[in-house]
Structures are given as C-alpha cells and as structure tokens.
CSV table of C-alpha atoms in Angstrom, one decimal:
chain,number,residue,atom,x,y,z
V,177,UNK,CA,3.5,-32.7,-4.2
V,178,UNK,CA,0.1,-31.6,-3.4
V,179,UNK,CA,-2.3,-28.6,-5.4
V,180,UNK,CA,-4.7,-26.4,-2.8
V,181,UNK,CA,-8.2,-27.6,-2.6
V,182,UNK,CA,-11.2,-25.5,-3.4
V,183,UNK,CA,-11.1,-23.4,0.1
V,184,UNK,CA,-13.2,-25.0,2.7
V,185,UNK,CA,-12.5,-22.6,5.6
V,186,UNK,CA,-10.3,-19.3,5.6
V,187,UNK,CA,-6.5,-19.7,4.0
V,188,UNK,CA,-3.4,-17.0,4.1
V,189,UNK,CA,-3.0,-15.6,0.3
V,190,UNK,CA,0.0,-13.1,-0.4
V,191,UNK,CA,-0.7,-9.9,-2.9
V,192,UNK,CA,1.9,-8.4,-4.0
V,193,UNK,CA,0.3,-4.7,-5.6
V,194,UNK,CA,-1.9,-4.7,-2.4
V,195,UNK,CA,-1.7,-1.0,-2.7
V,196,UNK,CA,-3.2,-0.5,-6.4
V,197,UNK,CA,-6.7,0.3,-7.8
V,198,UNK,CA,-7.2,-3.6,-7.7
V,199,UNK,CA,-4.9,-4.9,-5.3
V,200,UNK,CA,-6.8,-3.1,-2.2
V,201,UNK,CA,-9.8,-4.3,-3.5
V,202,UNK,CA,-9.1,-7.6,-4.0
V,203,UNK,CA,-7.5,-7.4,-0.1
V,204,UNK,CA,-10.9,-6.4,1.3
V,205,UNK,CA,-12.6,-8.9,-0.6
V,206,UNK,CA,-10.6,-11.9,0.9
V,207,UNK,CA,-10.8,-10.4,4.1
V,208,UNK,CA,-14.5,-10.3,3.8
V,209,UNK,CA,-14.7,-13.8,3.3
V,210,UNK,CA,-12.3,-14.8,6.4
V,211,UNK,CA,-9.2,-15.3,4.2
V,212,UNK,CA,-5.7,-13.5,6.0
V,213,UNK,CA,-3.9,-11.8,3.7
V,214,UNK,CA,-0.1,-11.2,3.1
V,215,UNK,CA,1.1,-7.7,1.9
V,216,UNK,CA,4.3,-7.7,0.1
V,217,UNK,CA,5.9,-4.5,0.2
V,218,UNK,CA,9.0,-2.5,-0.8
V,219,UNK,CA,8.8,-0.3,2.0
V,220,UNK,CA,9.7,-0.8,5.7
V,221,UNK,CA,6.5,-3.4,6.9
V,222,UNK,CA,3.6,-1.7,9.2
V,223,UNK,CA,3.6,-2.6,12.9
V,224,UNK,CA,0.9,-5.2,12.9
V,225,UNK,CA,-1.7,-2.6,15.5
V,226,UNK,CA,-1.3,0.0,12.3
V,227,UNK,CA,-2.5,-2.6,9.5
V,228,UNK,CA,-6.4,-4.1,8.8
V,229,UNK,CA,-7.4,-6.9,10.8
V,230,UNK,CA,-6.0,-10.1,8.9
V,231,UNK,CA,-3.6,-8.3,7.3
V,232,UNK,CA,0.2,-9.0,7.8
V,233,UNK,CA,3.3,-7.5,5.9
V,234,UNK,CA,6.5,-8.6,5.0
V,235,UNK,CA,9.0,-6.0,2.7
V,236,UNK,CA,10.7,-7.9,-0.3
V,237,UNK,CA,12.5,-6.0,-3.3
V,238,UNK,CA,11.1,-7.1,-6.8
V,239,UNK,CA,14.6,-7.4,-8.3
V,240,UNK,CA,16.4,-9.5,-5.4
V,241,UNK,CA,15.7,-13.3,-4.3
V,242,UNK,CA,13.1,-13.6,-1.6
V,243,UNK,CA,13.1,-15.4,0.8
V,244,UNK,CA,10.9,-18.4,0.1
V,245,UNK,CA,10.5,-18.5,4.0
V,246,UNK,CA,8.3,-14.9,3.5
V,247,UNK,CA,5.9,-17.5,1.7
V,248,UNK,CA,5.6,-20.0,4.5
V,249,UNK,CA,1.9,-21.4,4.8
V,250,UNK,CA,1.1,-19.1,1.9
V,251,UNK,CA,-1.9,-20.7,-0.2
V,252,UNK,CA,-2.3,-18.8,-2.7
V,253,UNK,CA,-1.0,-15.4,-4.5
V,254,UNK,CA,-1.7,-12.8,-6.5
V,255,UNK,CA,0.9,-10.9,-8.0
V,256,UNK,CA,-0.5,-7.2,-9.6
V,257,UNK,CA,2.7,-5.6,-9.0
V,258,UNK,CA,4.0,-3.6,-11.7
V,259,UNK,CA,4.3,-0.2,-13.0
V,260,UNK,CA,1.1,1.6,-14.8
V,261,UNK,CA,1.4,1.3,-18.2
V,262,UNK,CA,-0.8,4.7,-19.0
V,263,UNK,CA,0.8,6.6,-16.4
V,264,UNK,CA,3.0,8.8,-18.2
V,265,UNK,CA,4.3,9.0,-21.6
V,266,UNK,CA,6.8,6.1,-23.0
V,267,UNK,CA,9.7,7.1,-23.5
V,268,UNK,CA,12.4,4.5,-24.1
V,269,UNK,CA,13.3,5.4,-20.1
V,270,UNK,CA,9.9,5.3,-19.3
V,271,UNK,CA,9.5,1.5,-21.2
V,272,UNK,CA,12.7,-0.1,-19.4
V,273,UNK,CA,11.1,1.1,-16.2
V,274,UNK,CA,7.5,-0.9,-17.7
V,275,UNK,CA,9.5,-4.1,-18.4
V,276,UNK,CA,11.8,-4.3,-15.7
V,277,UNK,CA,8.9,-3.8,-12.8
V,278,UNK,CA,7.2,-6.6,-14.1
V,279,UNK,CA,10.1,-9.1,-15.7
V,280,UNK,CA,11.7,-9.1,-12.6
V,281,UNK,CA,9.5,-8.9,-9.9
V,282,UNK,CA,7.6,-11.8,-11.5
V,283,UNK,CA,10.9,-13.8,-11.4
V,284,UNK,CA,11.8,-13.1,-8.5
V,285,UNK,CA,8.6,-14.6,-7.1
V,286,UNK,CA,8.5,-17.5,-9.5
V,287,UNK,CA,12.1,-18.5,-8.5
V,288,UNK,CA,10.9,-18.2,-4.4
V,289,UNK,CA,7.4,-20.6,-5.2
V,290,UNK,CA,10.0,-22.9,-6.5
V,291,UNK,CA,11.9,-23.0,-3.5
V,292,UNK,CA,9.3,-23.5,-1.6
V,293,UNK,CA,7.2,-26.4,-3.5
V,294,UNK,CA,11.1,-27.8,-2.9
V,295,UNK,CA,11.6,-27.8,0.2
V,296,UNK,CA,8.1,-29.5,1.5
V,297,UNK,CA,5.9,-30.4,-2.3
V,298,UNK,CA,3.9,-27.6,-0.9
V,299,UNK,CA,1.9,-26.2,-4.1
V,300,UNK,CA,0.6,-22.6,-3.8
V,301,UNK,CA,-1.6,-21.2,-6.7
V,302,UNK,CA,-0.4,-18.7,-8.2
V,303,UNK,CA,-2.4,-16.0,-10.3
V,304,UNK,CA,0.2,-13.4,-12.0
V,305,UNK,CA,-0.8,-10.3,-13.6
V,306,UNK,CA,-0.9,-10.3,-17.1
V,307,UNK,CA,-2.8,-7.9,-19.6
V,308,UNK,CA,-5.2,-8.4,-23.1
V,309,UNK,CA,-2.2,-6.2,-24.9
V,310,UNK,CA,-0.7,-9.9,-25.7
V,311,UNK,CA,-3.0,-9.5,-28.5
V,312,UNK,CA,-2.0,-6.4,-29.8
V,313,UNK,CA,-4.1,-4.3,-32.4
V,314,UNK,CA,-6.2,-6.8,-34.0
V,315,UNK,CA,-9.9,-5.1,-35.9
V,316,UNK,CA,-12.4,-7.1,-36.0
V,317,UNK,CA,-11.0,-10.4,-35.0
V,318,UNK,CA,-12.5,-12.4,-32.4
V,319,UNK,CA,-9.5,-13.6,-30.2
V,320,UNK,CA,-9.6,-16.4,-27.2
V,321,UNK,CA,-6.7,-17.8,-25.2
V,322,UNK,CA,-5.8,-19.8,-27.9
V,323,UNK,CA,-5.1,-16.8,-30.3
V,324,UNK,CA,-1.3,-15.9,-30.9
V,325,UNK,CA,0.5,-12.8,-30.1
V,326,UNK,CA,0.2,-10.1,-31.9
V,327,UNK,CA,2.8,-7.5,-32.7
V,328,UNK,CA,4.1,-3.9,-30.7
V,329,UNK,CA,5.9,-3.1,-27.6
V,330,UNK,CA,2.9,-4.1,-25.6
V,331,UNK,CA,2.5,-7.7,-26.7
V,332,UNK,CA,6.5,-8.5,-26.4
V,333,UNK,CA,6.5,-7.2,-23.0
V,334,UNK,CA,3.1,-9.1,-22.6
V,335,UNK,CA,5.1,-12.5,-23.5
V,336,UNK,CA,7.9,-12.1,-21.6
V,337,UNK,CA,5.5,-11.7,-18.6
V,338,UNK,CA,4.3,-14.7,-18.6
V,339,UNK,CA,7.8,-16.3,-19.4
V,340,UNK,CA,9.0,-15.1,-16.5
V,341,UNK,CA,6.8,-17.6,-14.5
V,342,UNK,CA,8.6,-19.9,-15.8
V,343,UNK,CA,10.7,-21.2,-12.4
V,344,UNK,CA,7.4,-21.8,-10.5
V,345,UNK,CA,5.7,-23.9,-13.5
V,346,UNK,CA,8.5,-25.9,-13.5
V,347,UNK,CA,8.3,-27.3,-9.9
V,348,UNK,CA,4.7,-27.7,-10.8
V,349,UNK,CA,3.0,-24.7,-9.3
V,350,UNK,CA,-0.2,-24.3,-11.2
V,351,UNK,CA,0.0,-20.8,-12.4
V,352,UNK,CA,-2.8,-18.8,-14.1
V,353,UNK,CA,-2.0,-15.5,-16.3
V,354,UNK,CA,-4.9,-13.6,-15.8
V,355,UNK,CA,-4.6,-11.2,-18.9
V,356,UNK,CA,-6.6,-7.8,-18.1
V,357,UNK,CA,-8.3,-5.2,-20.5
V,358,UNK,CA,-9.5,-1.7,-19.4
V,359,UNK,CA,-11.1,-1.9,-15.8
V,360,UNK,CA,-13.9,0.2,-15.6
V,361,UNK,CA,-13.8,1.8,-12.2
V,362,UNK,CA,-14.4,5.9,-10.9
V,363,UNK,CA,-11.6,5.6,-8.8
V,364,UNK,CA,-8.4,5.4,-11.2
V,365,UNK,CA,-7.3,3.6,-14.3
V,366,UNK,CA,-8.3,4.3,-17.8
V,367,UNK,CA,-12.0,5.2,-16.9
V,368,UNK,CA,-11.1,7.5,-13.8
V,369,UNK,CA,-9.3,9.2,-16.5
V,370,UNK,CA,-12.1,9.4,-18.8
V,371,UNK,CA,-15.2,10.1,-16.4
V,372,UNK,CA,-14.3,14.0,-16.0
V,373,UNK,CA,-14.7,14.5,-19.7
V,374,UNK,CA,-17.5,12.3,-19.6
V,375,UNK,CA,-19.1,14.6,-17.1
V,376,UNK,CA,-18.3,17.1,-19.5
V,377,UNK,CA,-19.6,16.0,-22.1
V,378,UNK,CA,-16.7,16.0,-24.1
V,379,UNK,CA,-15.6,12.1,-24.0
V,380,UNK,CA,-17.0,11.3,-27.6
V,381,UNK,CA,-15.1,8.9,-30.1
V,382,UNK,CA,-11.3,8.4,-30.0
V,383,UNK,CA,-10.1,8.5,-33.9
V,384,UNK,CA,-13.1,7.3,-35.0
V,385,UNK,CA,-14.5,5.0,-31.3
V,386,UNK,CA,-14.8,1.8,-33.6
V,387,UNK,CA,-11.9,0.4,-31.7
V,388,UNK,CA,-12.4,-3.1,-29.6
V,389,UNK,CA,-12.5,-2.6,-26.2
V,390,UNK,CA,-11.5,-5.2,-23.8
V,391,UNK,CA,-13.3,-4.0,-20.7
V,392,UNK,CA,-14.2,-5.4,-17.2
V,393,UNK,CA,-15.7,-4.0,-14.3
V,394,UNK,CA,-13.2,-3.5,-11.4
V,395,UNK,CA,-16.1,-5.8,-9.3
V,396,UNK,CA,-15.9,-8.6,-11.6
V,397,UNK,CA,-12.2,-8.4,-12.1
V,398,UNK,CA,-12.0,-8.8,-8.5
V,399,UNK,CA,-14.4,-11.6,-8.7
V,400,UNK,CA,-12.8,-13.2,-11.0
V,401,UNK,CA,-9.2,-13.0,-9.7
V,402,UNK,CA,-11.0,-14.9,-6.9
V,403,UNK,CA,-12.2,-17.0,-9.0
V,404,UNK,CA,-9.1,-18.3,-10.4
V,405,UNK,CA,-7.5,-18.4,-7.0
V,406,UNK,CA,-10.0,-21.0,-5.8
V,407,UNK,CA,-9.8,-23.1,-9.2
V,408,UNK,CA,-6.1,-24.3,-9.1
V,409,UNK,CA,-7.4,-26.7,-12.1
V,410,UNK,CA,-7.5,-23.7,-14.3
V,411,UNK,CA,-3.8,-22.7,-15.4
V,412,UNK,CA,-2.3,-21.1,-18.3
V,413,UNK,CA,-4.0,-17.5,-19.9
V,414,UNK,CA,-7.1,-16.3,-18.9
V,415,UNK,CA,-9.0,-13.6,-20.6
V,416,UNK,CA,-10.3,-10.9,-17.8
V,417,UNK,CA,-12.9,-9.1,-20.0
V,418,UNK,CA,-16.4,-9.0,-20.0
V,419,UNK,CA,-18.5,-11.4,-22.3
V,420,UNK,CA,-20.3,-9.1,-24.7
V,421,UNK,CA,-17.7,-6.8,-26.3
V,422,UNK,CA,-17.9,-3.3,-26.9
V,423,UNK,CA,-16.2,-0.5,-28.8
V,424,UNK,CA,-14.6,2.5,-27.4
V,425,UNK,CA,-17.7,4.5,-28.2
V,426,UNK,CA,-19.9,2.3,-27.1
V,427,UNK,CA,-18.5,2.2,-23.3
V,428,UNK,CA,-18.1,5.9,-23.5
V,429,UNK,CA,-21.7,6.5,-24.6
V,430,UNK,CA,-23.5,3.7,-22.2
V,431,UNK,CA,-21.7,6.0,-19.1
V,432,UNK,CA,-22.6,9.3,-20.7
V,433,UNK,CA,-26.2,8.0,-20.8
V,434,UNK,CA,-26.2,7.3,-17.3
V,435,UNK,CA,-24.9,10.5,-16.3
V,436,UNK,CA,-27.1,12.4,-18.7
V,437,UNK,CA,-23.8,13.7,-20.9
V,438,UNK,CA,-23.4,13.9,-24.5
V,439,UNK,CA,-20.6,12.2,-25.9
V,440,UNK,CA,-20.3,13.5,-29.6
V,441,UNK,CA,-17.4,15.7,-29.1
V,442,UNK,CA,-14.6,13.3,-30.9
V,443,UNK,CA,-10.4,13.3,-30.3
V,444,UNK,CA,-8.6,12.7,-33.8
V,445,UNK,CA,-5.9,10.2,-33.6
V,446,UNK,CA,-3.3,12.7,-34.8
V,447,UNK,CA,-4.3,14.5,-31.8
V,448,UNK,CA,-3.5,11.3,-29.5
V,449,UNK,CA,-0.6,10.4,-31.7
V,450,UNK,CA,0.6,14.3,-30.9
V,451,UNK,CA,-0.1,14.1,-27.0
V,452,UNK,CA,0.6,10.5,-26.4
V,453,UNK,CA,3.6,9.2,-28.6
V,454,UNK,CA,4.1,5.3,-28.8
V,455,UNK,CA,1.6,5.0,-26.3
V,456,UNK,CA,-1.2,6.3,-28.7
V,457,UNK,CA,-0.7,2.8,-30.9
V,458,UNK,CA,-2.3,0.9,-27.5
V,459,UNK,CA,-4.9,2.9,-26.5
V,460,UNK,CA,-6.4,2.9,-29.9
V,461,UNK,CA,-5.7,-0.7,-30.4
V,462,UNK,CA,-8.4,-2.8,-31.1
V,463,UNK,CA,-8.8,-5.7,-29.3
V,464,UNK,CA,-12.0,-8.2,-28.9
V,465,UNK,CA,-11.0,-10.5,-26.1
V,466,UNK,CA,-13.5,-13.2,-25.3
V,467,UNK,CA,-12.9,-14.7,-21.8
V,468,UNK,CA,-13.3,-18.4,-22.9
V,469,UNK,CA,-12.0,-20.1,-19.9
V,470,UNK,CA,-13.0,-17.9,-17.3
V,471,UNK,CA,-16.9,-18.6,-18.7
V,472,UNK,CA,-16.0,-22.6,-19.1
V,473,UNK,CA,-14.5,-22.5,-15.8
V,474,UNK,CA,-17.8,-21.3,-14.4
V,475,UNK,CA,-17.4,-18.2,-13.6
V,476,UNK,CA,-20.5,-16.0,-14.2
V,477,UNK,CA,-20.4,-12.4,-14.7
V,478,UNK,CA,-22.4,-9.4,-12.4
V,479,UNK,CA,-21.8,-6.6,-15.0
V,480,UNK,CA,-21.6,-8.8,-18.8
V,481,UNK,CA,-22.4,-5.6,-21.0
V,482,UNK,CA,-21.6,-2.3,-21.2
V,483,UNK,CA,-25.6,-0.4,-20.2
V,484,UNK,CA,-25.0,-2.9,-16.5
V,485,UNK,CA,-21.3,-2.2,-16.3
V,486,UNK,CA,-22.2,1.9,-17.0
V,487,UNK,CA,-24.6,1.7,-14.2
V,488,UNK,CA,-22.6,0.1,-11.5
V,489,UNK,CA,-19.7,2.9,-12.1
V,490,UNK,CA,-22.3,5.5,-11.9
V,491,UNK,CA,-23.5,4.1,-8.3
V,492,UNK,CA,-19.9,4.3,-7.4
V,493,UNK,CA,-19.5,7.6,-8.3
V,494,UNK,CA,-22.8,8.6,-5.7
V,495,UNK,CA,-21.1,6.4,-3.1
C-alpha cells in the first residue's frame, strides 16, 4: 500500500461539508491552487454546467454505506460534515441529532476508505473534523495533543469522533483529527454571532471574560486544513488554534478596538446559564489549546494573535 506524496501537480480531494462556513472556503482554496474537488452531498448532485469549474458532485447519505467506488482516484478528504453545535439550544433531541451527524457520517466514510485502500492499497489522506471541546473546561491549564480528555457532553462526543475513524486507520489510511476551536470569521460561526453586539458596543465579558479561548482565523484554519492534507506524515490530533492564546475578553476587545466599539457592557453567566441551558457549560469553558504539531509540522501562522486576527475580520467585514 502506498501514502499520497507531498502534491506535485493538481490531485482530486472529496469534502464532505463543502457547503459550511469552512467547507466552501476550503473548496475555493483548492481550486485556486489547480486541485478538483469532490462535493459529497445529501441532496440530488448538480448537473456538472450548474457547479464551479473543477468541481464535481456525487450524493451519499451519512448513515448508509457508500459506495467506495464514489471515492475512486480520490487523494485526499476532508470531512467537516456535521451538525452546528451552537446552532440551537441542546436539548436531549437536539444532542442525539449532534452525535449521530457526526458518529455516523464519519463511519460511514471510514468504513468506504477501507474498502477502497482494499481493493487496490490505494492510501487516501484523510483529515476528519474534530473540535478543541475534547478538552473540556480546563482554567488555566496549558493543554497539547498529548493532554487527556476532559469531562462533559462535548468531550465524550469529542472521543467517539475520532473513534469512529477507526475502520480507515485500520487498513492503514493515515488519518489526522484536526480538533477546532472558535473560528473567527464575519460571515457565521461564533464570531458572526458576536460581531453585531460588538458593533454595538455591548459584546463585553461573558461571566467574568477570563475564560480560554481556543480561536483561529477562518484563513488560517483553511490553511491549515491544507496543510495537513499535503503532510500525510502528520496523523493522529491536531490542535487548530492559534499560537498565542487569548481570553474571551481579550478577542472581544482586540475587534471592538478595531471597530472603534466599547466592550464593557458584561453578560452574567446566570444570564447564559438561563438563555442557553447545557450548552452554556461550553461556551464558557475554558480551554488553552496550544497547536503543537501543527507548529512542529511547519506550519506557520498569518493571523498568530488576537490585535492581527481582529484586523483581518475587520477587512472582511469592508469587503
């Protein structure tokens, strides 16, 4: 069986997610750099004159086998698929719905890589989404790849994410977990949530703002899903988080700064409890994730504090 090389010339990746805040990104960064791209989708597949040059579709359902022959001549993929984890409030529906999207959908794949790296020793990379909540709520602590789990509905689900690639390491796919934090982008996620009170001036400490936040650019984290996609050498978890770690009110104030707000007006964690429910314990979780093996690997970051990373989203917002 054979691993990818480092890309010399343009390769076909699959991304499943294509559609998401980082997926679509991430598409129109490989594209950019001659790579075709797979979409895999649960809906009826675009005629081919409707869809991005280089891009191609091919339907597949998250919970059912797929057809390894969807993956033929597939390099690489990226699998982002899942459901938002902040997207509504968690009730015990709303969490079976949160597990299941990912479990699942990640096995499926797994299961289909195997097949393939079967039938022909055929290797592709795999980078699966994973997320920083592995660590669960943690102070002060410094935590790196090698830290354990931690403890909550976040970092079990977190664990059995990354079990469920389980099939493909197996046949000897190299496989990266590429564990997120917060991805600071205008245009959705946590920070398009935040930027209209920042605007506001009304985005000042959350129950106290001295929590660890685990953040990343949406450029780097494309970057560095790239990154990782080239470097079959680099398996297991990865920390996606920027190298100089901040605190909730630190990010908040760095943006307000560059968008001339204040940002004193503070939100009481009873408040969030009150509004939030179970989903309250994450988002005031601290967590200070150190990227380790993205850094050793080589990667280097555009955006590695918070006043660069504050500026790029505020050029964003101007267009």
């Amino acid at each position: 069986m054979s691993l990818p090389d480092t890309p010399s010339g343009p390769r076909l990746v699959a991304v499943t997610g294509a559609s998401g805040l980082i997926g679509s990104r991430l598409s129109e960064v490989l594209r950019g750099r001659g790579d075709r791209v797979l979409h895999l989708v649960r809906r009826d597949p675009a005629p081919g004159p409707e869809l991005p040059d280089g891009v191609q579709e091919v339907r597949w359902s998250p919970g059912d086998r797929l057809d390894p022959g969807a993956l033929e001549g597939v390099d690489g993929v990226v699998h982002l698929a899942g459901a938002g984890i902040g997207d509504r409030r968690w009730t015990e529906e709303r969490k079976a719905v949160l597990v299941s999207s990912r479990i699942d959908g990640t096995r499926t794949l797994a299961r289909a890589l195997a097949e393939v790296a079967a039938a022909d020793g055929h290797l592709p990379r795999l980078v699966s989404g994973s997320a920083v909540g592995f660590y669960g709520d943690r102070g002060d602590e410094v935590l790196t790849e090698e830290s354990p789990a931690g403890e909550g509905f976040l970092a079990r689900l977190v664990q059995d994410w990354e079990a469920a690639t389980g099939a493909a390491e197996e046949a000897g796919v190299p496989v990266a977990h590429a564990r997120t934090g917060i991805v600071l982008s205008p245009d959705g996620g946590a920070l398009g949530r935040l930027l209209p009170l920042v605007r506001l001036g009304l985005a000042g400490p959350l129950a106290g703002g001295d929590a660890w936040w685990p953040w990343i650019t949406l450029h780097d984290q494309v970057r560095a899903l790239v990154h990782l996609l080239d470097r079959a050498d680099v398996t297991g978890p990865v920390n996606l988080g920027a190298p100089v770690p901040a605190t909730q009110q630190q990010v908040t104030r760095a943006l307000a700064r560059e968008l001339h707000r204040p940002a004193v007006v503070p939100a009481p964690g009873w408040a969030l409890r009150l509004v939030l429910g179970e989903m309250s314990q994450e988002i005031l979780a601290s967590t200070r994730a150190l990227p380790r093996v993205l850094e050793e690997s080589g990667f280097q970051f555009t955006h590695p504090d918070r006043g660069r990373a504050a500026r790029w989203v505020v050029e964003e917002l101007k267009g």
